[in-house]
PDB file of C-alpha atoms in Angstrom:
ATOM      1  CA  ARG A   1     -47.818 -36.834 -28.263  1.00 25.00           C
ATOM      2  CA  LEU A   2     -50.511 -34.762 -26.854  1.00 26.00           C
ATOM      3  CA  ASP A   3     -48.181 -31.793 -25.901  1.00 28.00           C
ATOM      4  CA  TYR A   4     -47.814 -31.092 -29.692  1.00 27.00           C
ATOM      5  CA  LEU A   5     -51.284 -31.223 -30.746  1.00 31.00           C
ATOM      6  CA  ASN A   6     -52.592 -28.163 -32.696  1.00 35.00           C
ATOM      7  CA  PRO A   7     -55.175 -26.322 -30.454  1.00 35.00           C
ATOM      8  CA  GLU A   8     -57.174 -25.833 -33.745  1.00 38.00           C
ATOM      9  CA  ASP A   9     -57.263 -29.546 -34.208  1.00 37.00           C
ATOM     10  CA  PHE A  10     -57.853 -30.390 -30.530  1.00 35.00           C
ATOM     11  CA  LYS A  11     -61.585 -31.202 -30.220  1.00 39.00           C
ATOM     12  CA  PRO A  12     -62.201 -33.746 -27.376  1.00 41.00           C
ATOM     13  CA  THR A  13     -65.482 -35.203 -26.651  1.00 41.00           C
ATOM     14  CA  ILE A  14     -66.699 -36.447 -23.314  1.00 43.00           C
ATOM     15  CA  PHE A  15     -68.766 -39.560 -23.029  1.00 39.00           C
ATOM     16  CA  PRO A  16     -70.772 -39.897 -19.727  1.00 41.00           C
ATOM     17  CA  ASN A  17     -71.087 -43.638 -19.198  1.00 36.00           C
ATOM     18  CA  ARG A  18     -72.670 -43.740 -15.889  1.00 32.00           C
ATOM     19  CA  VAL A  19     -74.191 -40.989 -13.844  1.00 36.00           C
ATOM     20  CA  LEU A  20     -75.976 -40.718 -10.395  1.00 35.00           C
ATOM     21  CA  VAL A  21     -77.733 -37.620  -9.677  1.00 35.00           C
ATOM     22  CA  ASN A  22     -79.714 -37.181  -6.432  1.00 33.00           C
ATOM     23  CA  GLY A  23     -80.058 -34.189  -4.357  1.00 34.00           C
ATOM     24  CA  GLY A  24     -76.845 -32.512  -5.582  1.00 36.00           C
ATOM     25  CA  LEU A  25     -74.801 -35.602  -5.749  1.00 36.00           C
ATOM     26  CA  LEU A  26     -73.240 -36.448  -9.012  1.00 36.00           C
ATOM     27  CA  PHE A  27     -71.355 -39.597  -9.950  1.00 34.00           C
ATOM     28  CA  PHE A  28     -70.007 -39.038 -13.376  1.00 38.00           C
ATOM     29  CA  ILE A  29     -67.774 -41.382 -15.295  1.00 35.00           C
ATOM     30  CA  CYS A  30     -66.509 -40.014 -18.355  1.00 38.00           C
ATOM     31  CA  LEU A  31     -64.159 -40.870 -21.239  1.00 35.00           C
ATOM     32  CA  LEU A  32     -62.172 -38.304 -23.131  1.00 35.00           C
ATOM     33  CA  HIS A  33     -62.226 -38.486 -26.928  1.00 34.00           C
ATOM     34  CA  PHE A  34     -59.592 -36.571 -28.922  1.00 29.00           C
ATOM     35  CA  ALA A  35     -60.336 -37.342 -32.478  1.00 29.00           C
ATOM     36  CA  GLY A  36     -62.970 -39.200 -34.741  1.00 32.00           C
ATOM     37  CA  MET A  37     -65.105 -42.014 -33.290  1.00 33.00           C
ATOM     38  CA  ALA A  38     -66.882 -44.963 -34.886  1.00 36.00           C
ATOM     39  CA  LYS A  39     -70.401 -44.023 -35.654  1.00 38.00           C
ATOM     40  CA  SER A  40     -71.527 -47.342 -34.367  1.00 37.00           C
ATOM     41  CA  ASP A  41     -70.739 -46.277 -30.920  1.00 44.00           C
ATOM     42  CA  THR A  42     -73.916 -45.225 -29.361  1.00 54.00           C
ATOM     43  CA  ARG A  43     -72.956 -43.961 -25.898  1.00 63.00           C
ATOM     44  CA  PRO A  44     -74.086 -40.567 -25.003  1.00 67.00           C
ATOM     45  CA  GLU A  45     -71.420 -37.837 -25.818  1.00 77.00           C
ATOM     46  CA  LEU A  46     -70.614 -34.401 -24.824  1.00 81.00           C
ATOM     47  CA  SER A  47     -68.256 -32.270 -27.110  1.00 85.00           C
ATOM     48  CA  ALA A  48     -65.716 -30.317 -25.277  1.00 86.00           C
ATOM     49  CA  GLY A  49     -65.214 -26.584 -25.984  1.00 92.00           C
ATOM     50  CA  VAL A  50     -61.839 -25.196 -26.808  1.00 94.00           C
ATOM     51  CA  LEU A  51     -59.979 -23.549 -23.964  1.00 96.00           C
ATOM     52  CA  ASN A  52     -58.823 -20.429 -25.690  1.00 96.00           C
ATOM     53  CA  THR A  53     -57.971 -18.294 -22.581  1.00 94.00           C
ATOM     54  CA  PRO A  54     -56.973 -19.314 -19.058  1.00 93.00           C
ATOM     55  CA  ILE A  55     -59.672 -19.890 -16.738  1.00 94.00           C
ATOM     56  CA  LYS A  56     -59.812 -17.884 -13.431  1.00 96.00           C
ATOM     57  CA  LEU A  57     -60.401 -20.888 -11.028  1.00 98.00           C
ATOM     58  CA  ASP A  58     -63.281 -19.541  -8.698  1.00 98.00           C
ATOM     59  CA  GLY A  59     -66.065 -22.148  -9.371  1.00 98.00           C
ATOM     60  CA  ILE A  60     -68.017 -19.627 -11.346  1.00 97.00           C
ATOM     61  CA  LEU A  61     -68.635 -20.587 -15.109  1.00 98.00           C
ATOM     62  CA  ASP A  62     -68.652 -17.107 -16.332  1.00 96.00           C
ATOM     63  CA  GLU A  63     -65.771 -17.183 -18.846  1.00 97.00           C
ATOM     64  CA  THR A  64     -66.611 -16.695 -22.578  1.00 96.00           C
ATOM     65  CA  ASP A  65     -65.242 -20.182 -23.250  1.00 98.00           C
ATOM     66  CA  TRP A  66     -67.878 -21.768 -20.854  1.00 98.00           C
ATOM     67  CA  GLU A  67     -70.711 -19.820 -22.635  1.00 95.00           C
ATOM     68  CA  SER A  68     -69.959 -21.366 -25.967  1.00 94.00           C
ATOM     69  CA  ALA A  69     -69.155 -24.731 -24.606  1.00 96.00           C
ATOM     70  CA  PRO A  70     -71.850 -27.615 -25.020  1.00 94.00           C
ATOM     71  CA  VAL A  71     -73.810 -28.681 -22.191  1.00 95.00           C
ATOM     72  CA  ALA A  72     -74.785 -32.121 -20.908  1.00 92.00           C
ATOM     73  CA  ASP A  73     -77.829 -32.166 -18.758  1.00 92.00           C
ATOM     74  CA  ALA A  74     -80.054 -35.192 -19.700  1.00 89.00           C
ATOM     75  CA  PHE A  75     -78.761 -37.332 -16.753  1.00 87.00           C
ATOM     76  CA  LEU A  76     -80.854 -40.164 -15.213  1.00 87.00           C
ATOM     77  CA  THR A  77     -80.391 -41.943 -11.758  1.00 87.00           C
ATOM     78  CA  ILE A  78     -79.190 -45.342 -10.803  1.00 83.00           C
ATOM     79  CA  VAL A  79     -80.338 -45.336  -7.272  1.00 82.00           C
ATOM     80  CA  PRO A  80     -82.921 -45.662  -5.772  1.00 86.00           C
ATOM     81  CA  VAL A  81     -84.477 -45.966  -9.199  1.00 89.00           C
ATOM     82  CA  GLU A  82     -82.386 -47.174 -12.252  1.00 89.00           C
ATOM     83  CA  LYS A  83     -82.860 -44.831 -15.256  1.00 87.00           C
ATOM     84  CA  GLY A  84     -85.125 -42.580 -13.052  1.00 90.00           C
ATOM     85  CA  THR A  85     -85.663 -38.656 -13.295  1.00 90.00           C
ATOM     86  CA  PRO A  86     -83.333 -36.772 -11.069  1.00 90.00           C
ATOM     87  CA  SER A  87     -84.751 -34.539  -8.367  1.00 89.00           C
ATOM     88  CA  ALA A  88     -82.335 -31.626  -9.104  1.00 91.00           C
ATOM     89  CA  GLU A  89     -80.697 -30.339 -12.338  1.00 93.00           C
ATOM     90  CA  THR A  90     -77.032 -30.996 -13.000  1.00 95.00           C
ATOM     91  CA  ARG A  91     -75.207 -29.215 -15.909  1.00 96.00           C
ATOM     92  CA  VAL A  92     -71.751 -30.470 -17.078  1.00 95.00           C
ATOM     93  CA  ARG A  93     -69.419 -28.718 -19.399  1.00 96.00           C
ATOM     94  CA  VAL A  94     -65.862 -29.468 -20.311  1.00 93.00           C
ATOM     95  CA  LEU A  95     -62.978 -27.089 -22.046  1.00 95.00           C
ATOM     96  CA  ALA A  96     -59.737 -28.559 -23.170  1.00 90.00           C
ATOM     97  CA  SER A  97     -56.450 -27.596 -24.668  1.00 91.00           C
ATOM     98  CA  PRO A  98     -53.465 -29.708 -25.570  1.00 88.00           C
ATOM     99  CA  ARG A  99     -52.185 -29.520 -22.038  1.00 91.00           C
ATOM    100  CA  THR A 100     -55.194 -28.929 -19.831  1.00 93.00           C
ATOM    101  CA  VAL A 101     -58.668 -30.164 -19.190  1.00 93.00           C
ATOM    102  CA  VAL A 102     -61.177 -27.987 -17.255  1.00 97.00           C
ATOM    103  CA  ILE A 103     -64.522 -29.428 -16.169  1.00 97.00           C
ATOM    104  CA  GLY A 104     -67.355 -27.246 -15.011  1.00 98.00           C
ATOM    105  CA  ILE A 105     -70.352 -28.518 -13.158  1.00 98.00           C
ATOM    106  CA  GLU A 106     -73.499 -26.917 -11.792  1.00 98.00           C
ATOM    107  CA  CYS A 107     -75.585 -28.483  -9.333  1.00 97.00           C
ATOM    108  CA  ARG A 108     -78.880 -26.692  -9.319  1.00 96.00           C
ATOM    109  CA  GLY A 109     -82.260 -27.323  -7.229  1.00 93.00           C
ATOM    110  CA  GLN A 110     -81.179 -26.981  -3.672  1.00 92.00           C
ATOM    111  CA  ALA A 111     -80.697 -23.851  -1.579  1.00 95.00           C
ATOM    112  CA  PRO A 112     -77.027 -23.290  -0.428  1.00 96.00           C
ATOM    113  CA  GLU A 113     -78.020 -23.456   3.326  1.00 96.00           C
ATOM    114  CA  ASP A 114     -79.474 -27.028   2.762  1.00 96.00           C
ATOM    115  CA  LEU A 115     -76.143 -28.402   1.327  1.00 97.00           C
ATOM    116  CA  VAL A 116     -74.634 -31.293   3.234  1.00 97.00           C
ATOM    117  CA  ARG A 117     -71.024 -30.369   3.719  1.00 97.00           C
ATOM    118  CA  PHE A 118     -68.631 -30.401   6.450  1.00 96.00           C
ATOM    119  CA  SER A 119     -65.255 -32.015   5.333  1.00 97.00           C
ATOM    120  CA  LYS A 120     -62.496 -29.539   4.493  1.00 97.00           C
ATOM    121  CA  LEU A 121     -59.437 -31.777   4.271  1.00 97.00           C
ATOM    122  CA  ARG A 122     -58.127 -33.179   1.368  1.00 96.00           C
ATOM    123  CA  ASP A 123     -58.827 -36.955   0.781  1.00 96.00           C
ATOM    124  CA  ALA A 124     -61.450 -36.786   3.316  1.00 96.00           C
ATOM    125  CA  ASP A 125     -64.466 -39.276   3.077  1.00 96.00           C
ATOM    126  CA  ILE A 126     -67.020 -37.053   1.330  1.00 97.00           C
ATOM    127  CA  SER A 127     -69.245 -39.850   0.402  1.00 94.00           C
ATOM    128  CA  GLU A 128     -72.068 -38.705   2.806  1.00 95.00           C
ATOM    129  CA  GLU A 129     -71.882 -35.134   1.724  1.00 97.00           C
ATOM    130  CA  ASP A 130     -72.986 -33.260  -1.483  1.00 96.00           C
ATOM    131  CA  HIS A 131     -70.229 -33.717  -3.909  1.00 96.00           C
ATOM    132  CA  ILE A 132     -69.339 -34.503  -7.417  1.00 96.00           C
ATOM    133  CA  LYS A 133     -67.260 -37.338  -8.705  1.00 94.00           C
ATOM    134  CA  VAL A 134     -65.294 -37.634 -11.883  1.00 92.00           C
ATOM    135  CA  VAL A 135     -63.476 -40.862 -13.044  1.00 89.00           C
ATOM    136  CA  LEU A 136     -61.376 -40.796 -16.184  1.00 87.00           C
ATOM    137  CA  ASP A 137     -60.737 -43.995 -17.966  1.00 85.00           C
ATOM    138  CA  PRO A 138     -57.958 -43.339 -20.563  1.00 81.00           C
ATOM    139  CA  PHE A 139     -57.145 -46.799 -21.379  1.00 82.00           C
ATOM    140  CA  MET A 140     -60.979 -47.500 -22.181  1.00 77.00           C
ATOM    141  CA  ASP A 141     -60.863 -50.891 -20.324  1.00 82.00           C
ATOM    142  CA  GLY A 142     -63.506 -50.283 -17.612  1.00 80.00           C
ATOM    143  CA  GLN A 143     -61.169 -51.683 -15.101  1.00 82.00           C
ATOM    144  CA  SER A 144     -58.920 -48.778 -14.230  1.00 85.00           C
ATOM    145  CA  GLY A 145     -59.095 -44.890 -14.163  1.00 90.00           C
ATOM    146  CA  PHE A 146     -58.322 -41.779 -12.168  1.00 94.00           C
ATOM    147  CA  ILE A 147     -60.957 -40.442  -9.744  1.00 95.00           C
ATOM    148  CA  PHE A 148     -61.466 -36.730  -8.928  1.00 97.00           C
ATOM    149  CA  ALA A 149     -63.988 -35.673  -6.263  1.00 97.00           C
ATOM    150  CA  VAL A 150     -64.940 -32.256  -4.827  1.00 98.00           C
ATOM    151  CA  ASN A 151     -67.598 -31.573  -2.082  1.00 98.00           C
ATOM    152  CA  ALA A 152     -69.751 -28.546  -1.673  1.00 97.00           C
ATOM    153  CA  TYR A 153     -66.954 -26.973   0.566  1.00 97.00           C
ATOM    154  CA  GLY A 154     -64.421 -27.542  -2.012  1.00 98.00           C
ATOM    155  CA  ALA A 155     -62.619 -30.382  -0.244  1.00 98.00           C
ATOM    156  CA  ARG A 156     -60.633 -32.564  -2.921  1.00 98.00           C
ATOM    157  CA  TYR A 157     -60.474 -36.165  -3.032  1.00 98.00           C
ATOM    158  CA  ASP A 158     -58.475 -38.264  -5.664  1.00 97.00           C
ATOM    159  CA  ALA A 159     -57.758 -42.059  -6.048  1.00 96.00           C
ATOM    160  CA  LEU A 160     -57.028 -44.717  -8.584  1.00 94.00           C
ATOM    161  CA  VAL A 161     -59.760 -47.168  -9.617  1.00 92.00           C
ATOM    162  CA  SER A 162     -58.242 -50.470  -8.471  1.00 86.00           C
ATOM    163  CA  ASN A 163     -59.091 -54.211  -8.096  1.00 81.00           C
ATOM    164  CA  ARG A 164     -60.657 -54.201 -11.667  1.00 75.00           C
ATOM    165  CA  GLY A 165     -62.993 -51.477 -10.831  1.00 73.00           C
ATOM    166  CA  GLU A 166     -64.160 -52.737  -7.711  1.00 81.00           C
ATOM    167  CA  SER A 167     -62.314 -50.426  -5.476  1.00 88.00           C
ATOM    168  CA  GLU A 168     -60.345 -47.137  -5.137  1.00 91.00           C
ATOM    169  CA  ASN A 169     -56.643 -46.674  -3.954  1.00 90.00           C
ATOM    170  CA  GLU A 170     -56.729 -43.478  -1.981  1.00 92.00           C
ATOM    171  CA  ASP A 171     -52.928 -43.283  -1.580  1.00 92.00           C
ATOM    172  CA  TRP A 172     -52.685 -41.909  -5.088  1.00 94.00           C
ATOM    173  CA  ASP A 173     -52.394 -37.985  -5.318  1.00 94.00           C
ATOM    174  CA  ALA A 174     -52.266 -36.018  -8.447  1.00 96.00           C
ATOM    175  CA  VAL A 175     -51.523 -32.300  -9.340  1.00 97.00           C
ATOM    176  CA  TRP A 176     -54.913 -30.725 -10.022  1.00 97.00           C
ATOM    177  CA  ASP A 177     -57.008 -28.097  -8.456  1.00 98.00           C
ATOM    178  CA  ALA A 178     -60.834 -27.136  -7.886  1.00 98.00           C
ATOM    179  CA  ARG A 179     -62.793 -24.378  -6.550  1.00 98.00           C
ATOM    180  CA  ILE A 180     -66.536 -24.271  -5.561  1.00 98.00           C
ATOM    181  CA  ALA A 181     -68.883 -21.433  -5.632  1.00 98.00           C
ATOM    182  CA  LEU A 182     -72.403 -21.069  -3.781  1.00 98.00           C
ATOM    183  CA  ILE A 183     -75.247 -19.938  -6.305  1.00 95.00           C
ATOM    184  CA  ASP A 184     -78.956 -18.970  -5.700  1.00 93.00           C
ATOM    185  CA  ASP A 185     -80.244 -22.544  -6.188  1.00 95.00           C
ATOM    186  CA  GLY A 186     -77.107 -24.786  -5.455  1.00 97.00           C
ATOM    187  CA  TRP A 187     -73.551 -24.642  -6.169  1.00 98.00           C
ATOM    188  CA  SER A 188     -71.027 -25.070  -8.939  1.00 98.00           C
ATOM    189  CA  VAL A 189     -67.387 -26.229  -9.318  1.00 98.00           C
ATOM    190  CA  GLU A 190     -64.415 -25.931 -11.648  1.00 98.00           C
ATOM    191  CA  ILE A 191     -61.823 -28.618 -11.808  1.00 98.00           C
ATOM    192  CA  ILE A 192     -58.519 -27.942 -13.692  1.00 98.00           C
ATOM    193  CA  LEU A 193     -56.500 -31.044 -14.495  1.00 96.00           C
ATOM    194  CA  PRO A 194     -52.971 -30.788 -16.424  1.00 95.00           C
ATOM    195  CA  ILE A 195     -52.776 -33.539 -18.819  1.00 89.00           C
ATOM    196  CA  GLN A 196     -49.389 -34.547 -17.399  1.00 91.00           C
ATOM    197  CA  SER A 197     -51.194 -35.539 -13.998  1.00 93.00           C
ATOM    198  CA  ILE A 198     -52.523 -38.896 -15.384  1.00 86.00           C
ATOM    199  CA  SER A 199     -51.098 -41.595 -17.541  1.00 84.00           C
ATOM    200  CA  TYR A 200     -52.342 -42.711 -20.950  1.00 71.00           C
ATOM    201  CA  LYS A 201     -51.256 -44.694 -23.885  1.00 73.00           C
ATOM    202  CA  LYS A 202     -49.329 -42.958 -26.664  1.00 72.00           C
ATOM    203  CA  GLY A 203     -50.961 -42.956 -29.815  1.00 65.00           C
ATOM    204  CA  PRO A 204     -54.845 -43.698 -29.387  1.00 57.00           C
ATOM    205  CA  ASP A 205     -57.208 -41.156 -30.243  1.00 53.00           C
ATOM    206  CA  THR A 206     -59.849 -42.080 -27.660  1.00 58.00           C
ATOM    207  CA  TRP A 207     -59.779 -41.889 -23.696  1.00 63.00           C
TER     208      TRP A 207
END
């Protein structure tokens, strides 16, 4: 059981599988890896840092744990050009403990006053706004998963991947939280997710 993992042995890795970055918009599909992975797997990977102390959830990635966490920033667009160069920089970091995953994302290259943001309610349609979107696939089947999205106002959206990956079930609501912060050249967000908020198979070492 994940609850009983020793923090010293807990070294998950995030695997970005598909990313869209365009004008501050990030579509981030990731898998969580808790132990060893076959060397033959060539997917990009991001090692998560260890969450040693509680994070002050304010959207600002200024804690010591963030400073030491590896950064993923070599993203490519999928639209309008597949594998194109993004027009703005996106930096992703992850921290993890046996009970919690924290995702920190910085969307840079856009003045805060130019951000497209207007929704403030939970589960609002934020698809036409600047937002980040994370999809976790603990079952590694590419057809199911848990969706967490946050716009540049801090409005949260969550859903289940359904119809074998073709649609989203918006009726699902999980226990999680997020905060955003405006920075000089864009915005940043912190997402905190208790492991108990999502289901996963007992035993497998890979999400």
